[in-house]
Tab-separated table of C-alpha atoms in Angstrom:
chain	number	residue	atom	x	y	z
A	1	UNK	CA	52.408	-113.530	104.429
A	2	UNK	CA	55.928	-114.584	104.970
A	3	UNK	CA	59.026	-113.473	102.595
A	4	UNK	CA	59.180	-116.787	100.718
A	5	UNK	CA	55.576	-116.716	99.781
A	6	UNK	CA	55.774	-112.737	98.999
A	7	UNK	CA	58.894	-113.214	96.901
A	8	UNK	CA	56.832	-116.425	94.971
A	9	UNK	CA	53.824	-114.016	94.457
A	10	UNK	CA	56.188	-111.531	92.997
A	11	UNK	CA	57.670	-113.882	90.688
A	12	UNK	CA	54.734	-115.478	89.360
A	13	UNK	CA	53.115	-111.782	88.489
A	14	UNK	CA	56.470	-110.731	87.084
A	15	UNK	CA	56.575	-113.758	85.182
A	16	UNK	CA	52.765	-113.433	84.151
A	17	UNK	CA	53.815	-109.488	83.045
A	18	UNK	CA	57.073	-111.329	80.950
A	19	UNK	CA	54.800	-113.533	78.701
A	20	UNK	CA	52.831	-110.593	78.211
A	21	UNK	CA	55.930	-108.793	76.895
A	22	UNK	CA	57.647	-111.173	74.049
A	23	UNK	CA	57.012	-108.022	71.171
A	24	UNK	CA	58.418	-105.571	73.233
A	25	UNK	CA	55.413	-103.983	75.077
A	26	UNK	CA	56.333	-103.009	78.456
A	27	UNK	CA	53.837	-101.681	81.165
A	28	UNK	CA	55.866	-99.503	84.264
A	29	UNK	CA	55.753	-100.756	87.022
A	30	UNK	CA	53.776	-98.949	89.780
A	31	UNK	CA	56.109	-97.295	92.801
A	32	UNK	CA	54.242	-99.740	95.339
A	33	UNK	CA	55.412	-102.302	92.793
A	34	UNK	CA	59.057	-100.942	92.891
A	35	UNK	CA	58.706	-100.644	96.486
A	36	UNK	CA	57.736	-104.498	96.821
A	37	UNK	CA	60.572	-105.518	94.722
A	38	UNK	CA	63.508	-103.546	96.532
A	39	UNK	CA	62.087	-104.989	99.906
A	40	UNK	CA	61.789	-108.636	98.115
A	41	UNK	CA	65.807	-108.726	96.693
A	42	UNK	CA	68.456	-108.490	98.656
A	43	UNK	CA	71.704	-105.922	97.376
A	44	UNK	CA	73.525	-108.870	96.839
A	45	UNK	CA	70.577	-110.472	94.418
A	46	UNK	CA	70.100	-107.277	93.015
A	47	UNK	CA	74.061	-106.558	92.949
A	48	UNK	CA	74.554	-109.909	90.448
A	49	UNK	CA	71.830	-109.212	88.242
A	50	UNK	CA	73.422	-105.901	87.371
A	51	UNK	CA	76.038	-107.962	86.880
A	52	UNK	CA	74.332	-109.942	84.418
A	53	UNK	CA	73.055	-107.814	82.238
A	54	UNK	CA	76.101	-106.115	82.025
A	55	UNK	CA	77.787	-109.100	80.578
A	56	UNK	CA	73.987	-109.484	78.326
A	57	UNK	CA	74.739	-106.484	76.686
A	58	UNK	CA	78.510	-106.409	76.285
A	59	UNK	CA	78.551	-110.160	74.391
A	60	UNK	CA	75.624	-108.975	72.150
A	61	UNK	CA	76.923	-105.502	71.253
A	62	UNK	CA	80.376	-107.347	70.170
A	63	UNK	CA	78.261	-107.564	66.923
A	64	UNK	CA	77.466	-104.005	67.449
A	65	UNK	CA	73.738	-105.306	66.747
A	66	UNK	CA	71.016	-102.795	68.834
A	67	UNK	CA	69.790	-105.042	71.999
A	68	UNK	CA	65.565	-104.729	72.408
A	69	UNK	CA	64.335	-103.877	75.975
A	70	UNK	CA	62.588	-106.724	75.638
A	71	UNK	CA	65.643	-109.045	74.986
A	72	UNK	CA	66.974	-107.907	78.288
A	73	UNK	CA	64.131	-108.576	80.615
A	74	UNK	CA	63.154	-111.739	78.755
A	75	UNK	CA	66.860	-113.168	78.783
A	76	UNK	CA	67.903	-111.749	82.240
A	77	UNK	CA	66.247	-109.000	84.151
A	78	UNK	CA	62.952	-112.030	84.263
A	79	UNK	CA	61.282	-111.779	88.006
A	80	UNK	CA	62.938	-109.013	88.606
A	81	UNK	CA	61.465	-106.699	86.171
A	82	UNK	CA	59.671	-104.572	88.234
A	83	UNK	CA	63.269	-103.418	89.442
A	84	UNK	CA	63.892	-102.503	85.212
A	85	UNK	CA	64.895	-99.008	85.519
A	86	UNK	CA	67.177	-99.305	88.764
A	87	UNK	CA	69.006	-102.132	87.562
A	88	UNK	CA	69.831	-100.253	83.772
A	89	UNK	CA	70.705	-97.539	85.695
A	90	UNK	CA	73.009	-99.244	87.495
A	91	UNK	CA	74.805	-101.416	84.683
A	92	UNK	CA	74.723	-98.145	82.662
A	93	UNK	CA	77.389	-96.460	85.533
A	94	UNK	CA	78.820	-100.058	85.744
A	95	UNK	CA	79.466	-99.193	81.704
A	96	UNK	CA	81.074	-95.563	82.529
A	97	UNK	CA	83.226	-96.000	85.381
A	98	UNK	CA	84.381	-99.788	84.583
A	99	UNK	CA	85.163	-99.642	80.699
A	100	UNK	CA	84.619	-96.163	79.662
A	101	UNK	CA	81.143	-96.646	77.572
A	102	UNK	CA	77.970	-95.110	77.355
A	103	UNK	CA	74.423	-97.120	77.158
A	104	UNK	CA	72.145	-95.421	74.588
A	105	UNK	CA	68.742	-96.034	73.929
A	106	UNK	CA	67.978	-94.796	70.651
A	107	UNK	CA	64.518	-95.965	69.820
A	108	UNK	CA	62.706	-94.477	72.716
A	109	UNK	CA	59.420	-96.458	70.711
A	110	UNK	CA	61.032	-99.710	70.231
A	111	UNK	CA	63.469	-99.349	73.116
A	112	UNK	CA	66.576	-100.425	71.616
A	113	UNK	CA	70.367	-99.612	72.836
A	114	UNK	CA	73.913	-99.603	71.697
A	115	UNK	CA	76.857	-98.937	73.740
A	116	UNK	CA	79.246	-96.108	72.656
A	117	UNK	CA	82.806	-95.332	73.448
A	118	UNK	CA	82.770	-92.318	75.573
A	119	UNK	CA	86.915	-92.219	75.905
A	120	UNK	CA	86.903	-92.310	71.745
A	121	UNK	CA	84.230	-89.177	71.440
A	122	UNK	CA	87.051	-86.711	73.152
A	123	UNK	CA	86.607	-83.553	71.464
A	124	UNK	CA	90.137	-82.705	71.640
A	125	UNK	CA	90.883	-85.305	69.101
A	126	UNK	CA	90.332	-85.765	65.713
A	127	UNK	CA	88.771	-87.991	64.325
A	128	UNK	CA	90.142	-90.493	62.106
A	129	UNK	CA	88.507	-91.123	58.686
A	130	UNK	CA	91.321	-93.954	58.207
A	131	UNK	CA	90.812	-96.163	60.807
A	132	UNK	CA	92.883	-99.216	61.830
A	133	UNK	CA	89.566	-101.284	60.865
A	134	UNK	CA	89.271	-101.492	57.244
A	135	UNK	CA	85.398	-102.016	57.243
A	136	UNK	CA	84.918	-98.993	59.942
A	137	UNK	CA	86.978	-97.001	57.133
A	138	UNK	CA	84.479	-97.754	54.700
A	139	UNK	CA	81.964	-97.301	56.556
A	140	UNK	CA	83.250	-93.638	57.539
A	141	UNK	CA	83.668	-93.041	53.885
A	142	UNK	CA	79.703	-93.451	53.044
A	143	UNK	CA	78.690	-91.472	56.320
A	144	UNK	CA	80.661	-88.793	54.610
A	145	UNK	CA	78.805	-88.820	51.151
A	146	UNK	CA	75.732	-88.369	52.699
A	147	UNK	CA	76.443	-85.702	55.079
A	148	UNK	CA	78.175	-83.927	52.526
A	149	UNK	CA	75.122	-84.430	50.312
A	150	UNK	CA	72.814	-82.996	52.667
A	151	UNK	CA	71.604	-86.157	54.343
A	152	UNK	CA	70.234	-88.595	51.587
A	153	UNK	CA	71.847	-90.121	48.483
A	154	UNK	CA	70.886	-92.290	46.110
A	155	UNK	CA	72.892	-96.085	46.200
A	156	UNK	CA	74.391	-95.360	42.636
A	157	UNK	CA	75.986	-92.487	44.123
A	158	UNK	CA	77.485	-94.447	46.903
A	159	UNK	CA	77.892	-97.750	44.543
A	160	UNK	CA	80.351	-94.852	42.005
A	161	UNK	CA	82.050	-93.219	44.664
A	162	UNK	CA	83.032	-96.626	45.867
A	163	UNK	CA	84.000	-98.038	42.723
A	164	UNK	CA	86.408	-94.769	42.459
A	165	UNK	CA	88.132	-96.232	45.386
A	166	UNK	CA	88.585	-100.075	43.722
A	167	UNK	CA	85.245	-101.160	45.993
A	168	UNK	CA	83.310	-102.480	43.157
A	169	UNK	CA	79.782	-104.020	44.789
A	170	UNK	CA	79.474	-106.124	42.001
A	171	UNK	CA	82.791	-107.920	42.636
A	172	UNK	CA	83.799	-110.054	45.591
A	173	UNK	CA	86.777	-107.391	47.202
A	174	UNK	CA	89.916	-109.167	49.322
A	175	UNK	CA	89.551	-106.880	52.220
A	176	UNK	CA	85.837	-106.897	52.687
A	177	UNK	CA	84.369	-109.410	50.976
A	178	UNK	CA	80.805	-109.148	49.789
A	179	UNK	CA	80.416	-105.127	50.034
A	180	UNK	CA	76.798	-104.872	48.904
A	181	UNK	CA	75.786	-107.411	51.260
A	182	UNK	CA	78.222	-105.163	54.537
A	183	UNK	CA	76.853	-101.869	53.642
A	184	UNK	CA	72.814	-102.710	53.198
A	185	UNK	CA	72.576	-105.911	55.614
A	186	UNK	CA	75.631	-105.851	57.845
A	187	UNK	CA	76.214	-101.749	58.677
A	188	UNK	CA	72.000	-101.459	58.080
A	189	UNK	CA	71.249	-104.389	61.209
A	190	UNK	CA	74.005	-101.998	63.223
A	191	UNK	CA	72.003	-99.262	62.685
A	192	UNK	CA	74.934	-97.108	61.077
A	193	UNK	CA	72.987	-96.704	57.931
A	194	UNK	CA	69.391	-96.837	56.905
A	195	UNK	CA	68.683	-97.940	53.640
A	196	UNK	CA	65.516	-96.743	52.339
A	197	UNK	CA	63.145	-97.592	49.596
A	198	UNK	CA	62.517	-94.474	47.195
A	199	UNK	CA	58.788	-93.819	46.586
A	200	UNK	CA	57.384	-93.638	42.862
A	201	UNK	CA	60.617	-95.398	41.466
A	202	UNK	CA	60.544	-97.281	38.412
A	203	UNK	CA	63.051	-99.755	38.529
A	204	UNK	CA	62.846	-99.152	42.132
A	205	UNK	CA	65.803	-97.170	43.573
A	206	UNK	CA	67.352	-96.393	47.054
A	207	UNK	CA	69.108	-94.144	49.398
A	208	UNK	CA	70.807	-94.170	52.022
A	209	UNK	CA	70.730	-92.225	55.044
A	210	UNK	CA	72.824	-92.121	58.406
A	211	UNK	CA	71.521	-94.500	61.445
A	212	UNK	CA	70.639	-94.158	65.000
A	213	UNK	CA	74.246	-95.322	66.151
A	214	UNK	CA	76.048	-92.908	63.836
A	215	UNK	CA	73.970	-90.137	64.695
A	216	UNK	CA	75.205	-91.097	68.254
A	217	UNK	CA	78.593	-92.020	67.833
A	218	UNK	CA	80.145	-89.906	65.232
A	219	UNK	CA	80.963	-86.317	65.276
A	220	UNK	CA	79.833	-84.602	61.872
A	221	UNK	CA	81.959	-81.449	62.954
A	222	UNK	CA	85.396	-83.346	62.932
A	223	UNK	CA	84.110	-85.091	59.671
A	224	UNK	CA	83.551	-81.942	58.299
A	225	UNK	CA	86.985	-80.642	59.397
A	226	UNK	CA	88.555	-83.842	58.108
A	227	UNK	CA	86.699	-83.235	54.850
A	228	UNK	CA	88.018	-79.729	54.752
A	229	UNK	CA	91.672	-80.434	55.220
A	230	UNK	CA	91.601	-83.157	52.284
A	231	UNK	CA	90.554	-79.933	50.183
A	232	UNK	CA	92.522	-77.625	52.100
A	233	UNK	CA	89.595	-75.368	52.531
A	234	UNK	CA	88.082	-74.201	56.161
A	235	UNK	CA	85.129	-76.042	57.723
A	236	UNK	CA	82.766	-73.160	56.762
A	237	UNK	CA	83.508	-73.341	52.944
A	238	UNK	CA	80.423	-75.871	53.567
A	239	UNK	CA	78.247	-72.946	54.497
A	240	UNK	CA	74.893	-75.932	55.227
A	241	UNK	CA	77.286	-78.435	56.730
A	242	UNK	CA	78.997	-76.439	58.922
A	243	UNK	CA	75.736	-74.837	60.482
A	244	UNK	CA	74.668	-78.551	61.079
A	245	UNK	CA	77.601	-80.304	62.187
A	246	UNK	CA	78.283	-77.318	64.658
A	247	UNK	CA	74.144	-77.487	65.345
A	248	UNK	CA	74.570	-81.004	66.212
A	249	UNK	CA	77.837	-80.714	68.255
A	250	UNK	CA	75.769	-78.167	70.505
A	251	UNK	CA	73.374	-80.290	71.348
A	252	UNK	CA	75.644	-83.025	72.650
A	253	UNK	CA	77.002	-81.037	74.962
């Protein structure tokens, strides 16, 4: 069989294994399969659709909205699927070494990614709970409540701590907007909060509980010593925080 007609096969399976793969279901490709494909694309092919999905994923994170697996090799990666896990692997490096970020799957079932700022998780620095983005400084400001709550509040709580700052939910606010609709649609579709339905409620309530991304991208040990400073107390005054935020910082390392 010559190339042409081996690199047609290869597209029309791939493509077969694609329409198969619209919800996200994605069957590994077998190493003879791999094989096939690395002898089928040349660098240079393979070289520019790194390439691509690198730009894929950096114009649909601007949102900071997860991108689905599935997204990828539907929109880009297409024929050359079988060649998935060499080509992330590549783009991921392309993400370190080119712009200093970090590709992150956090839904190993769903296979979903953000990209995080490596050069802005330095542990030497602190971190800033008063950021030059007015809606990241809210948004730090409810990822505090719950961790300082143990993990889970209620929305009333959130809702009255806000209002204590002059962020009323019920009121359209100058900086932000509609803040009901950023904190349970906009920060919720990001993945920096999850907003949960409360079992056995009547009127039904909700909490709220940190997301996949700010599990990943925010350090609960420099909120913790931020938190501490604004009461002038040490870290460990928070005997359950402190053995979690240092738990977590552990682990990342």
């Amino acid at each position: 069989m010559s190339q042409n007609k081996r690199v047609a096969s290869q597209n029309r399976k791939s493509q077969a294994m694609l329409d198969e793969d619209d919800e996200g279901s994605f069957t590994q490709p077998s190493a003879s399969q791999v094989q096939r494909a690395r002898e089928n694309f040349t660098p240079v092919q393979v070289d520019r659709k790194v390439a691509e999905v690198v730009q894929f994923i950096l114009i649909k994170d601007q949102k900071k909205i997860p991108i689905r697996r599935a997204d990828i090799v539907k929109h880009v990666i297409k024929e050359y699927r079988s060649l998935y896990h060499d080509i992330i692997k590549r783009a991921d490096r392309t993400f370190e070494q080119v712009f200093g970020l970090k590709l992150v799957e956090i839904g190993s079932k769903n296979h979903i990614y953000i990209l995080t700022n490596k050069l802005e998780q330095s542990r030497e620095e602190p971190i800033s709970m008063c950021p030059a983005n007015p809606k990241t400084g809210l948004l730090f400001v409810i990822l505090g409540v719950i961790f300082m709550k143990g993990g889970s509040v209620k929305e009333t709580l959130v809702w009255n701590t806000l209002k204590k700052l002059r962020v009323d939910f019920g009121e359209k606010h100058e900086e932000f907007g509609d803040v009901k609709k950023i904190i349970t649609d906009e920060f919720v579709r990001q993945k920096y909060l999850e907003y949960v339905r409360i079992p056995h409620t009547e009127p039904l309530e909700y909490e709220f509980r940190w997301g996949q991304r700010a599990e990943s991208e925010v350090s609960k040990l420099k909120m913790l010593q931020f938190i501490a400073e604004l009461h002038d107390q040490e870290p460990q005054s928070w005997t359950q925080q402190y053995r979690e935020a240092t738990s977590a910082e552990n682990s990342q390392r």
